[in-house]
Short mmCIF file of C-alpha atoms in Angstrom, two decimals:
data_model
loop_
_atom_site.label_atom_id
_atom_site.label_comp_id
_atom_site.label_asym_id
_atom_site.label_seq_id
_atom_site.Cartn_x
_atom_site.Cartn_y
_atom_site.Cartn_z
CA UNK A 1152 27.61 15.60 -10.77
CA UNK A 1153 27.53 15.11 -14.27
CA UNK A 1154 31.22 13.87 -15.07
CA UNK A 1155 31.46 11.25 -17.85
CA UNK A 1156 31.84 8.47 -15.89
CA UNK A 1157 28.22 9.12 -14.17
CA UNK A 1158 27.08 9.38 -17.65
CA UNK A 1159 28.52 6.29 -18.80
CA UNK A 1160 27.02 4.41 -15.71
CA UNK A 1161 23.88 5.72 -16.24
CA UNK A 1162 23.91 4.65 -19.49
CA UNK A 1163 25.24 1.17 -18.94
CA UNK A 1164 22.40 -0.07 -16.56
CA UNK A 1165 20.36 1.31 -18.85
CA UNK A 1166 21.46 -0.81 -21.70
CA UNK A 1167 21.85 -3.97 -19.18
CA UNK A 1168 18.54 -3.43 -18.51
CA UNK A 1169 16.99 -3.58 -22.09
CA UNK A 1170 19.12 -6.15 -23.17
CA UNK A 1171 17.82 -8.62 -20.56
CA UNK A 1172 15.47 -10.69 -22.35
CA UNK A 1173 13.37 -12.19 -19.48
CA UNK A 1174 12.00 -9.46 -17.42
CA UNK A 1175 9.46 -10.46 -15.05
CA UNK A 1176 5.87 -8.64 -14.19
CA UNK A 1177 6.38 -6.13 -11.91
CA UNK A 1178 3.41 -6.46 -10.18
CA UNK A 1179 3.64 -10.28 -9.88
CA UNK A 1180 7.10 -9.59 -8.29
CA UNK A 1181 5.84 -7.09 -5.39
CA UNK A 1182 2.62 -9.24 -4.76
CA UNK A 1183 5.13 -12.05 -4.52
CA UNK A 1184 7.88 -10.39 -1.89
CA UNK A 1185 5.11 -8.99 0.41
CA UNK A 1186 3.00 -12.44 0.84
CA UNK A 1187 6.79 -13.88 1.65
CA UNK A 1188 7.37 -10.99 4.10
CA UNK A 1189 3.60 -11.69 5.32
CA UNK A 1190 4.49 -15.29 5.93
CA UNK A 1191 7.84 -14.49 7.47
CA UNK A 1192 5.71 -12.81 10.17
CA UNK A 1193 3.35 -15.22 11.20
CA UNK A 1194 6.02 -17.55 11.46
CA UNK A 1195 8.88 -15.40 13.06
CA UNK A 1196 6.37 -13.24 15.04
CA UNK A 1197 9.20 -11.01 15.92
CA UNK A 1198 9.91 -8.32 13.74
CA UNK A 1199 13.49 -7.61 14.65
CA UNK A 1200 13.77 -11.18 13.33
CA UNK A 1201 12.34 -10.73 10.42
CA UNK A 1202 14.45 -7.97 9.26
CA UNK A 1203 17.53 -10.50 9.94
CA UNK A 1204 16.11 -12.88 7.71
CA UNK A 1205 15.14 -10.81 5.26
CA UNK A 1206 18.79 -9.36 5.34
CA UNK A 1207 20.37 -13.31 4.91
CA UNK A 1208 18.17 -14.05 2.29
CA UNK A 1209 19.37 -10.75 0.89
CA UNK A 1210 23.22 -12.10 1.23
CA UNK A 1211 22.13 -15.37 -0.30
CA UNK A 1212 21.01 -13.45 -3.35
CA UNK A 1213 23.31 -10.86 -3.48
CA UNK A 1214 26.43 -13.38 -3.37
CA UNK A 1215 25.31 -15.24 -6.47
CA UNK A 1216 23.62 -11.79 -8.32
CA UNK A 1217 27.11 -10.08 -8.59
CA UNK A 1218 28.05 -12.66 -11.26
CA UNK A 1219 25.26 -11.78 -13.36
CA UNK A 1220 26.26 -8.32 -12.45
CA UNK A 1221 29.95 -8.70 -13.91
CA UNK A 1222 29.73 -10.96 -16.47
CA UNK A 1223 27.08 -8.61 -17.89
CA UNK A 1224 28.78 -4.88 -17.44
CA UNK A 1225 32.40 -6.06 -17.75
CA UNK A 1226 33.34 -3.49 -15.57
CA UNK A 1227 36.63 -3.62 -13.64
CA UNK A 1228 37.48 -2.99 -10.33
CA UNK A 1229 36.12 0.66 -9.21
CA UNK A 1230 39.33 2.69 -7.83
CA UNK A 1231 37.56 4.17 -4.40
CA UNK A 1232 34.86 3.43 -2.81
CA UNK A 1233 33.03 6.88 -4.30
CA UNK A 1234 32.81 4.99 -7.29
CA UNK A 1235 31.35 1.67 -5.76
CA UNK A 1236 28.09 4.15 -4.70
CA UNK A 1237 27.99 5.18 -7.96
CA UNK A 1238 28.16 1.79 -9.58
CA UNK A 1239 26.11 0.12 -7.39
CA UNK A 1240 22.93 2.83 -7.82
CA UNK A 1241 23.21 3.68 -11.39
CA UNK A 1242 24.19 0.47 -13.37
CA UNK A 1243 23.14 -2.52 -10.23
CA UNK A 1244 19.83 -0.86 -9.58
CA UNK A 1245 19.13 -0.29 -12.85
CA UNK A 1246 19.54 -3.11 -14.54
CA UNK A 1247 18.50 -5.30 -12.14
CA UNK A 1248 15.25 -2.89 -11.32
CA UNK A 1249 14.74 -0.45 -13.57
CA UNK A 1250 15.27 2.22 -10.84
CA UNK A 1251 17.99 4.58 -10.31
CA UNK A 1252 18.74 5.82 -6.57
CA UNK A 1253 20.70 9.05 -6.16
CA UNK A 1254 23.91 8.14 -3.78
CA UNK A 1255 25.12 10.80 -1.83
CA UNK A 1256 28.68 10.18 -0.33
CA UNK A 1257 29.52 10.88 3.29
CA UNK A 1258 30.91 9.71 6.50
CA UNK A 1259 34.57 10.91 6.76
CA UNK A 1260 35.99 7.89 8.52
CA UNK A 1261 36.83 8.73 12.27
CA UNK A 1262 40.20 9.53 13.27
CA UNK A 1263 42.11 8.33 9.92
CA UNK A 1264 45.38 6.90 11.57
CA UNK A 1265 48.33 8.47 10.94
CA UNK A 1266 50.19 5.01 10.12
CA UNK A 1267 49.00 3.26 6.77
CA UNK A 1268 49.01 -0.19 5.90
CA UNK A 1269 51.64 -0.89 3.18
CA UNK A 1270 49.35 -1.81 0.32
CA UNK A 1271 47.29 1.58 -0.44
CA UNK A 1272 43.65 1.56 0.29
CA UNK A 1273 40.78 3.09 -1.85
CA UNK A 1274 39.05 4.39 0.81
CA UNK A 1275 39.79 4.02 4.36
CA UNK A 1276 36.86 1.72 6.26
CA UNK A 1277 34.06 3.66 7.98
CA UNK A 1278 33.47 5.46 4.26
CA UNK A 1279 29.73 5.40 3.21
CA UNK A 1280 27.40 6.43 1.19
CA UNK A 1281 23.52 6.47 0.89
CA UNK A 1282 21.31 5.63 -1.44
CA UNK A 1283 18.10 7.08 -1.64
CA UNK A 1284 14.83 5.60 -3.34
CA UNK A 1285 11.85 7.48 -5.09
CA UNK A 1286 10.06 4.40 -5.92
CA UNK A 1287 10.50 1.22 -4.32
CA UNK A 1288 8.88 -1.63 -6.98
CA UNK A 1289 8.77 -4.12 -3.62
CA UNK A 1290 6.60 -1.84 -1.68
CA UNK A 1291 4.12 -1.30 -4.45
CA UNK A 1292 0.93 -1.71 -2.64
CA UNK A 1293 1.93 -2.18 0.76
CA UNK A 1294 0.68 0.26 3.45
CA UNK A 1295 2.33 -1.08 7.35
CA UNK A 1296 0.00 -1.93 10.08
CA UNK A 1297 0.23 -0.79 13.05
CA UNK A 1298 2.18 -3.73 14.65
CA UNK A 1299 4.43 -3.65 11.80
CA UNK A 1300 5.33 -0.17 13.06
CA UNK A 1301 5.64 -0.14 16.28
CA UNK A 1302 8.06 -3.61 15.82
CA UNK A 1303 10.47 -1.80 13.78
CA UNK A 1304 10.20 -3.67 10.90
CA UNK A 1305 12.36 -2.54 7.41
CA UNK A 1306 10.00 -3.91 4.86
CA UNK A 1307 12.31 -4.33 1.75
CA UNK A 1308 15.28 -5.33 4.25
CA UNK A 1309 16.56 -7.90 1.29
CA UNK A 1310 18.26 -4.54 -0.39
CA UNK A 1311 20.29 -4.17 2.61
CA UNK A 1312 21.18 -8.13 2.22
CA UNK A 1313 21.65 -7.88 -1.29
CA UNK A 1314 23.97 -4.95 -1.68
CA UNK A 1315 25.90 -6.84 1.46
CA UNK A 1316 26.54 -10.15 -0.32
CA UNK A 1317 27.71 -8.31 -3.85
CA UNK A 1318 29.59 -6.41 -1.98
CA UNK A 1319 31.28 -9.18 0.04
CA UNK A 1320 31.97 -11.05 -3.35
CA UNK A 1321 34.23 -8.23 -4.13
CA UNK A 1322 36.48 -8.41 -1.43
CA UNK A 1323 34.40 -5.63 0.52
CA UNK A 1324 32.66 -5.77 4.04
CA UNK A 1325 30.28 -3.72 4.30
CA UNK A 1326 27.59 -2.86 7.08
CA UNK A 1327 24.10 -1.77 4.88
CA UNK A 1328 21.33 -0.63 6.71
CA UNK A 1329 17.80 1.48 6.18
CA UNK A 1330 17.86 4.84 7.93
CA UNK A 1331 14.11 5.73 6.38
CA UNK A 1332 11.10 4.25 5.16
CA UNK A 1333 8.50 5.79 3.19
CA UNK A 1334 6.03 2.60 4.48
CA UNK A 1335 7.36 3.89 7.98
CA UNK A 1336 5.78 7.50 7.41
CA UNK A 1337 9.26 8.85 6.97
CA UNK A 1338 10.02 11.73 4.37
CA UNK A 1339 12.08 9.18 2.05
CA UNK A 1340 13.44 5.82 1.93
CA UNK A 1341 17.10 5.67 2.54
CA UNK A 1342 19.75 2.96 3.06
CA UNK A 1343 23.41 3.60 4.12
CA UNK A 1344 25.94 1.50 3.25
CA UNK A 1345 28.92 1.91 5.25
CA UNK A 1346 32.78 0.15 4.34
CA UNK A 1347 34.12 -2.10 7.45
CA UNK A 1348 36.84 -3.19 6.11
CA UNK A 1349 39.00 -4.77 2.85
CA UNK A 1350 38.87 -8.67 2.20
CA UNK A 1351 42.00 -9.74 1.43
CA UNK A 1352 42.40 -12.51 -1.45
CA UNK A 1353 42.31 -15.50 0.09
CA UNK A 1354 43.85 -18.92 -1.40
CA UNK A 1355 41.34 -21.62 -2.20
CA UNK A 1356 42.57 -24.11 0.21
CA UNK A 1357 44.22 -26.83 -1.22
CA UNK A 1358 46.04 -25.18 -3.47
CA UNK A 1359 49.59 -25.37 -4.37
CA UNK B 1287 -28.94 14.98 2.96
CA UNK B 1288 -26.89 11.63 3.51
CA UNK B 1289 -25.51 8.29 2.32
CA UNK B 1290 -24.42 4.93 3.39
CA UNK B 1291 -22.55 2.63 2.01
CA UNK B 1292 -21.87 -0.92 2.95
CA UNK B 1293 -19.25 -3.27 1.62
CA UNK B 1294 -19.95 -6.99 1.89
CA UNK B 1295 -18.51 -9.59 1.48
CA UNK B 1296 -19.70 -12.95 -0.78
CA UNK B 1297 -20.48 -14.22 2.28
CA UNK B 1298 -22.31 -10.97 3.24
CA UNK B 1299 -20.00 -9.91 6.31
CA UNK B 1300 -19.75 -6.13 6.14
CA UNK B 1301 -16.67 -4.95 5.89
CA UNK B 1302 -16.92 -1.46 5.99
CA UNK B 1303 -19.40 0.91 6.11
CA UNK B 1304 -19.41 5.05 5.71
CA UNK B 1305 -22.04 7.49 6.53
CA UNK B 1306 -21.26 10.67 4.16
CA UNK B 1307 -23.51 14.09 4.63
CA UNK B 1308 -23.59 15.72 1.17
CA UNK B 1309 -23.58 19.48 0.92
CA UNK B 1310 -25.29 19.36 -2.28
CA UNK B 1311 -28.91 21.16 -2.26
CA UNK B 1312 -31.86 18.66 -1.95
CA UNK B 1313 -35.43 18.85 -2.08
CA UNK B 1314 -36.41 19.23 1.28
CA UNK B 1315 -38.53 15.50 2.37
CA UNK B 1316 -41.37 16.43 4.45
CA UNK B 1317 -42.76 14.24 7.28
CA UNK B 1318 -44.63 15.60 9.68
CA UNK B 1319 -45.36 12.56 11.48
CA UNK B 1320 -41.38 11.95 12.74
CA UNK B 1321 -41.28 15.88 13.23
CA UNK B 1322 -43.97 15.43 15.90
CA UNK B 1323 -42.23 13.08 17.78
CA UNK B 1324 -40.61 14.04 21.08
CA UNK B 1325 -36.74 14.02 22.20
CA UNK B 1326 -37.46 10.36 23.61
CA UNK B 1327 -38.15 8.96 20.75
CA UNK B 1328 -35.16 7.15 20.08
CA UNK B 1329 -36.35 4.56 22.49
CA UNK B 1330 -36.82 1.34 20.85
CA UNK B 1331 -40.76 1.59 20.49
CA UNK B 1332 -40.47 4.80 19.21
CA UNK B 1333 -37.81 3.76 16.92
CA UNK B 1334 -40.05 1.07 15.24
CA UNK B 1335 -42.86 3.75 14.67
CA UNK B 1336 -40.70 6.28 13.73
CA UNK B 1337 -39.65 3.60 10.89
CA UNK B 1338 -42.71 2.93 9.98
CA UNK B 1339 -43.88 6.26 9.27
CA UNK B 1340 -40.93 6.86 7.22
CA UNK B 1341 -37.27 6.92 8.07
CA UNK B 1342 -36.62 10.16 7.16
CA UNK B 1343 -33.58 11.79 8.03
CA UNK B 1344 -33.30 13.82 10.95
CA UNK B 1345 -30.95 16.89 10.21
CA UNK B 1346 -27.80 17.13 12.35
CA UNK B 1347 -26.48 20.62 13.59
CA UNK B 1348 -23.48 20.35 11.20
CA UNK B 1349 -25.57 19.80 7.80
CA UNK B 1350 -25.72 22.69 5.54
CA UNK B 1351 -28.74 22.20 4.36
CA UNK B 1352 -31.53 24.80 6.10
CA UNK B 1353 -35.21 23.76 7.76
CA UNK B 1354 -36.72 22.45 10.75
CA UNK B 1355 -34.42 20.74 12.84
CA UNK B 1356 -35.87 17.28 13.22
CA UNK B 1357 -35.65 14.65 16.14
CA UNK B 1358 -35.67 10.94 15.92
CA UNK B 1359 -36.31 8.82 13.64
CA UNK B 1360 -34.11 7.29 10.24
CA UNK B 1361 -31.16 8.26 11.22
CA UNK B 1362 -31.07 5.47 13.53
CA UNK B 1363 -28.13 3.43 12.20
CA UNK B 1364 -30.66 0.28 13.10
CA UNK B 1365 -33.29 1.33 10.74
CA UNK B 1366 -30.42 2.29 7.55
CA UNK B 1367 -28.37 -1.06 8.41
CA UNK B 1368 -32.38 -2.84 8.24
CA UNK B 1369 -32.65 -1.38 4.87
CA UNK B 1370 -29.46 -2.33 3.83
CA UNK B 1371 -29.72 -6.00 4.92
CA UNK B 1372 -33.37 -6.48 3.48
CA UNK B 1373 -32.16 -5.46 -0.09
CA UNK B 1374 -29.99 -8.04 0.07
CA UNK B 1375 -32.46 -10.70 -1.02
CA UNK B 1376 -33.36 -7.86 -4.19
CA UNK B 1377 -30.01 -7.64 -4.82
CA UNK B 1378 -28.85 -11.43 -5.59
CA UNK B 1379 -32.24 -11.91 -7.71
CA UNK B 1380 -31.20 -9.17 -9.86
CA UNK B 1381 -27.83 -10.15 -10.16
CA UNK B 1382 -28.91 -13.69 -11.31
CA UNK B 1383 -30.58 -11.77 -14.45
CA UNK B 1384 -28.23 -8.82 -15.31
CA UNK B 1385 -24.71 -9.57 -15.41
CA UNK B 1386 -23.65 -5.62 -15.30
CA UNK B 1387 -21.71 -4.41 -12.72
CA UNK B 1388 -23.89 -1.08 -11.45
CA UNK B 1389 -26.83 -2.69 -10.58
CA UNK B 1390 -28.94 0.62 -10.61
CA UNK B 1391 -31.35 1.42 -7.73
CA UNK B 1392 -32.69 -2.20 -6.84
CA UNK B 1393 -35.15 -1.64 -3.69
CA UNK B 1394 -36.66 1.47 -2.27
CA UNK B 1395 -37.87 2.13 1.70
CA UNK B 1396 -39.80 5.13 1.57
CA UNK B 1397 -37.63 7.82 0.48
CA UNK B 1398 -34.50 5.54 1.04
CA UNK B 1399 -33.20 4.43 -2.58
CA UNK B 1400 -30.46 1.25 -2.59
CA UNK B 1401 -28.43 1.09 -5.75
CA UNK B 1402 -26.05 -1.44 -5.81
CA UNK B 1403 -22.49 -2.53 -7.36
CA UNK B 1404 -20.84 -6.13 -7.61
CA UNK B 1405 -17.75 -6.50 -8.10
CA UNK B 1406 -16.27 -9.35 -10.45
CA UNK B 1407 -15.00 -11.03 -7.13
CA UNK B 1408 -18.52 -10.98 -5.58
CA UNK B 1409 -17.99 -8.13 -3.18
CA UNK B 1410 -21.43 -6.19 -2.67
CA UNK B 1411 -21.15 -2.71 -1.94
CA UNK B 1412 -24.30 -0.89 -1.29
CA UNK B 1413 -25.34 2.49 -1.24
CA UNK B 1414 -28.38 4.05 0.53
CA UNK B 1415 -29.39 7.52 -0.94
CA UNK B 1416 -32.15 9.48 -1.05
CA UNK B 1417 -31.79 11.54 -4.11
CA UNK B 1418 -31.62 10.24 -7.44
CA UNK B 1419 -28.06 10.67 -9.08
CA UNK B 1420 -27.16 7.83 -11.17
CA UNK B 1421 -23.87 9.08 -12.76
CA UNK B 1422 -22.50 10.00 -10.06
CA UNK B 1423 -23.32 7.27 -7.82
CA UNK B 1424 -21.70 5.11 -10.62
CA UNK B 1425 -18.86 7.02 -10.83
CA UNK B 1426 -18.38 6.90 -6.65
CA UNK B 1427 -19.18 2.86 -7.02
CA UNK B 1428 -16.28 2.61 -9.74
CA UNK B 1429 -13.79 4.56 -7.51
CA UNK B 1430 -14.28 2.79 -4.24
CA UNK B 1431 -14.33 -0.28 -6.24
CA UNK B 1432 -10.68 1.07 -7.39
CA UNK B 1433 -9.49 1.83 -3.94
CA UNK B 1434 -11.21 -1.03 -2.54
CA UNK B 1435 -8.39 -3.14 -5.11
CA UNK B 1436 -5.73 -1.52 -4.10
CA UNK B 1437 -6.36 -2.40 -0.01
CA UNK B 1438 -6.72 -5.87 -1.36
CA UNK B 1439 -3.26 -5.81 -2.84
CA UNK B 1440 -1.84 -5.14 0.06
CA UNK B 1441 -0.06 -7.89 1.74
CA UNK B 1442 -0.65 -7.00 5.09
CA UNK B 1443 -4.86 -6.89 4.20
CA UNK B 1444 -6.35 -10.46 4.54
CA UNK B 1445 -9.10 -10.78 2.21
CA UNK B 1446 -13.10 -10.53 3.73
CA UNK B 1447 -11.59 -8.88 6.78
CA UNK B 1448 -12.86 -5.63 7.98
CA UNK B 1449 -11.38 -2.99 6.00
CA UNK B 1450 -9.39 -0.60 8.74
CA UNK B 1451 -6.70 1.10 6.81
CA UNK B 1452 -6.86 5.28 7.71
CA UNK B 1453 -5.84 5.67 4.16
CA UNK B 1454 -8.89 3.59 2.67
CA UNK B 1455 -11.22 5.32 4.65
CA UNK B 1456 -10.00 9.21 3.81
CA UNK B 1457 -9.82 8.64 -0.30
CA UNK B 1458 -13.22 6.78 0.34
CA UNK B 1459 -14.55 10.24 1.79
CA UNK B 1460 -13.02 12.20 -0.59
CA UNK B 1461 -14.75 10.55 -3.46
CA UNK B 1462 -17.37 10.87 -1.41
CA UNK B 1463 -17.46 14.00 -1.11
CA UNK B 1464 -16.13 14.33 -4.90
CA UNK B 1465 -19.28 12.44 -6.71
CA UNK B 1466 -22.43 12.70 -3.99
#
């Protein structure tokens, strides 16, 4: 879907991306997340655990990358969630990764209710889309041993933690999860990201 | 006709080790002394004379290659891992003069040539052959050397372990098969 504003996406994480001036080595980066994932199994031993700590330190990141995010791409608030996929795969991926997942949207939301809440929602919650990976920068070198496989264990789980914690920053809650793994033998490496619900503003507290 | 190749570690722990059958033509090695021996000769007296009088290589049913089936003798993984091991010594005395990489052919065991490669990191890998075939040899050496860097990126690997990965062994084969 070519329309402009996939075009102007595109090009925006692309121009994020060169304008960053410290970029770090690529291969220093995936050597450096897979001995941390490494470690995070010896000490865990359990790899259902890992993935959840993968996925926090994910949020951790995520909640303090969106800044970076905004204050770099000035863009405003997207008008559905359609156009969160969008911005999230072509201009956050990009520019933080130099990669550029293709989002398909999906997942009509289960019986939409027939009553709607006063203030009009962009999408109604159970919305998702998926973003699919041809090259995963994390999972440069990595080939899963057997253990690894058999424990169910999402290697680059931080995405999923990552795209959760923007996302949360922006008044979204959102459920993101990996549905395939090339590492796992599967045909392609997938993560859904499906809407739970809207944050509403809160008031610092304290305020007057 | 066939190869083996070790890797070793600094510490000289093999690590891996592949026996490859090449369906390139050779000149057929002649010993009639192994070709006399009986099916029992794989016993271990047997085995020692059978070395002695040349490990040659006894031709399995699968090989391409036509002419008297012989029984016994070099192919006993013993003999070849005997060969490889005594080299050894050869090996770190030549790389103490020659700081190249492809150490050529450094020892020779009756018809059994060892050329050797060491990596920058100290990693041995040797190759038993019978036939001469420098380039190629060098170019297999360089390749596994390749793949062998790529296992070791691998977070999952721990370095000087034995090498296991499915994937290492089947590009290993097919370069293998590609430059022998």
């Amino acid at each position: 879907m070519a329309t402009p504003a996939a075009k102007q996406y595109k090009t925006l994480g692309e121009e994020i991306w060169k304008g960053r001036a410290e970029k770090t080595n690529a291969e220093l980066f995936a050597l450096t997340y897979g001995a941390l994932v490494v470690q995070l199994i010896q000490d865990y031993e359990d790899y259902e655990e890992v993935n959840k700590q993968l996925e926090k330190m994910g949020y951790n990141i995520g909640t303090r990358l969106i800044e970076d995010f905004l204050a770099r791409s000035n863009l405003g608030r997207c008008a559905d969630f359609r156009e969160v996929g969008e911005v999230v795969a072509k201009v956050g991926f990009k520019s933080f990764l130099n990669i550029s997942p293709t989002v398909t949207h999906g997942g009509q939301p289960p019986a939409a209710s027939p009553t709607r809440a006063s203030t009009p929602q962009p999408a109604a919650p159970g919305s998702s889309f998926t973003l699919t990976f041809d090259e995963n920068p994390l999972a440069e070198f990595v080939e899963l041993p057997e253990e690894a496989l058999e424990g169910g264990l999402w290697f680059s789980n931080i995405y999923c933690g990552v795209i959760r914690g923007a996302l949360e920053m922006v008044q979204m809650q959102v459920q993101a999860t990996f549905i395939s793994d090339v590492l796992r033998g599967d045909e392609s490496t997938e993560i859904r990201v499906t809407l739970s619900k809207y944050l509403e503003e809160e008031v610092p507290v304290g305020d007057d | 006709m066939s190869h083996h190749l070790y890797i070793l570690s600094p510490s000289d722990t093999p690590l891996y080790e592949l026996t490859h059958f090449s369906s390139k033509p050779v000149q057929a090695t002649t010993s009639p002394l192994s070709a006399n021996l009986p099916n029992w000769s794989t016993s271990a007296f047997a085995g020692t004379l059978t070395a002695l009088s040349g490990a040659s290589s006894a031709i399995q049913s699968h090989n391409t290659q036509s002419g008297p089936v012989r029984i016994g003798g070099g192919k006993d993984p013993h003999v070849i891992q005997m060969i490889a091991n005594a080299s050894l010594d050869v090996i770190e005395e030549v790389m103490r003069k020659e700081n190249a990489m492809y150490l050529k052919s450094v020892d020779k065991f009756n018809e059994w040539t060892v050329s050797a490669f060491v990596t920058p990191g100290n990693m041995k890998f040797i190759l038993l052959h019978e036939s001469r075939n420098d380039d190629g040899i060098k170019s297999f050496f360089v390749d596994v050397w390749e793949l062998y860097v790529k296992t070791m990126l691998n977070p999952f690997h721990t370095a000087h372990t034995p090498i296991r990965s499915a994937v290492f062994d089947s590009r290993v084969r097919a370069s293998a098969k590609k430059y022998l």
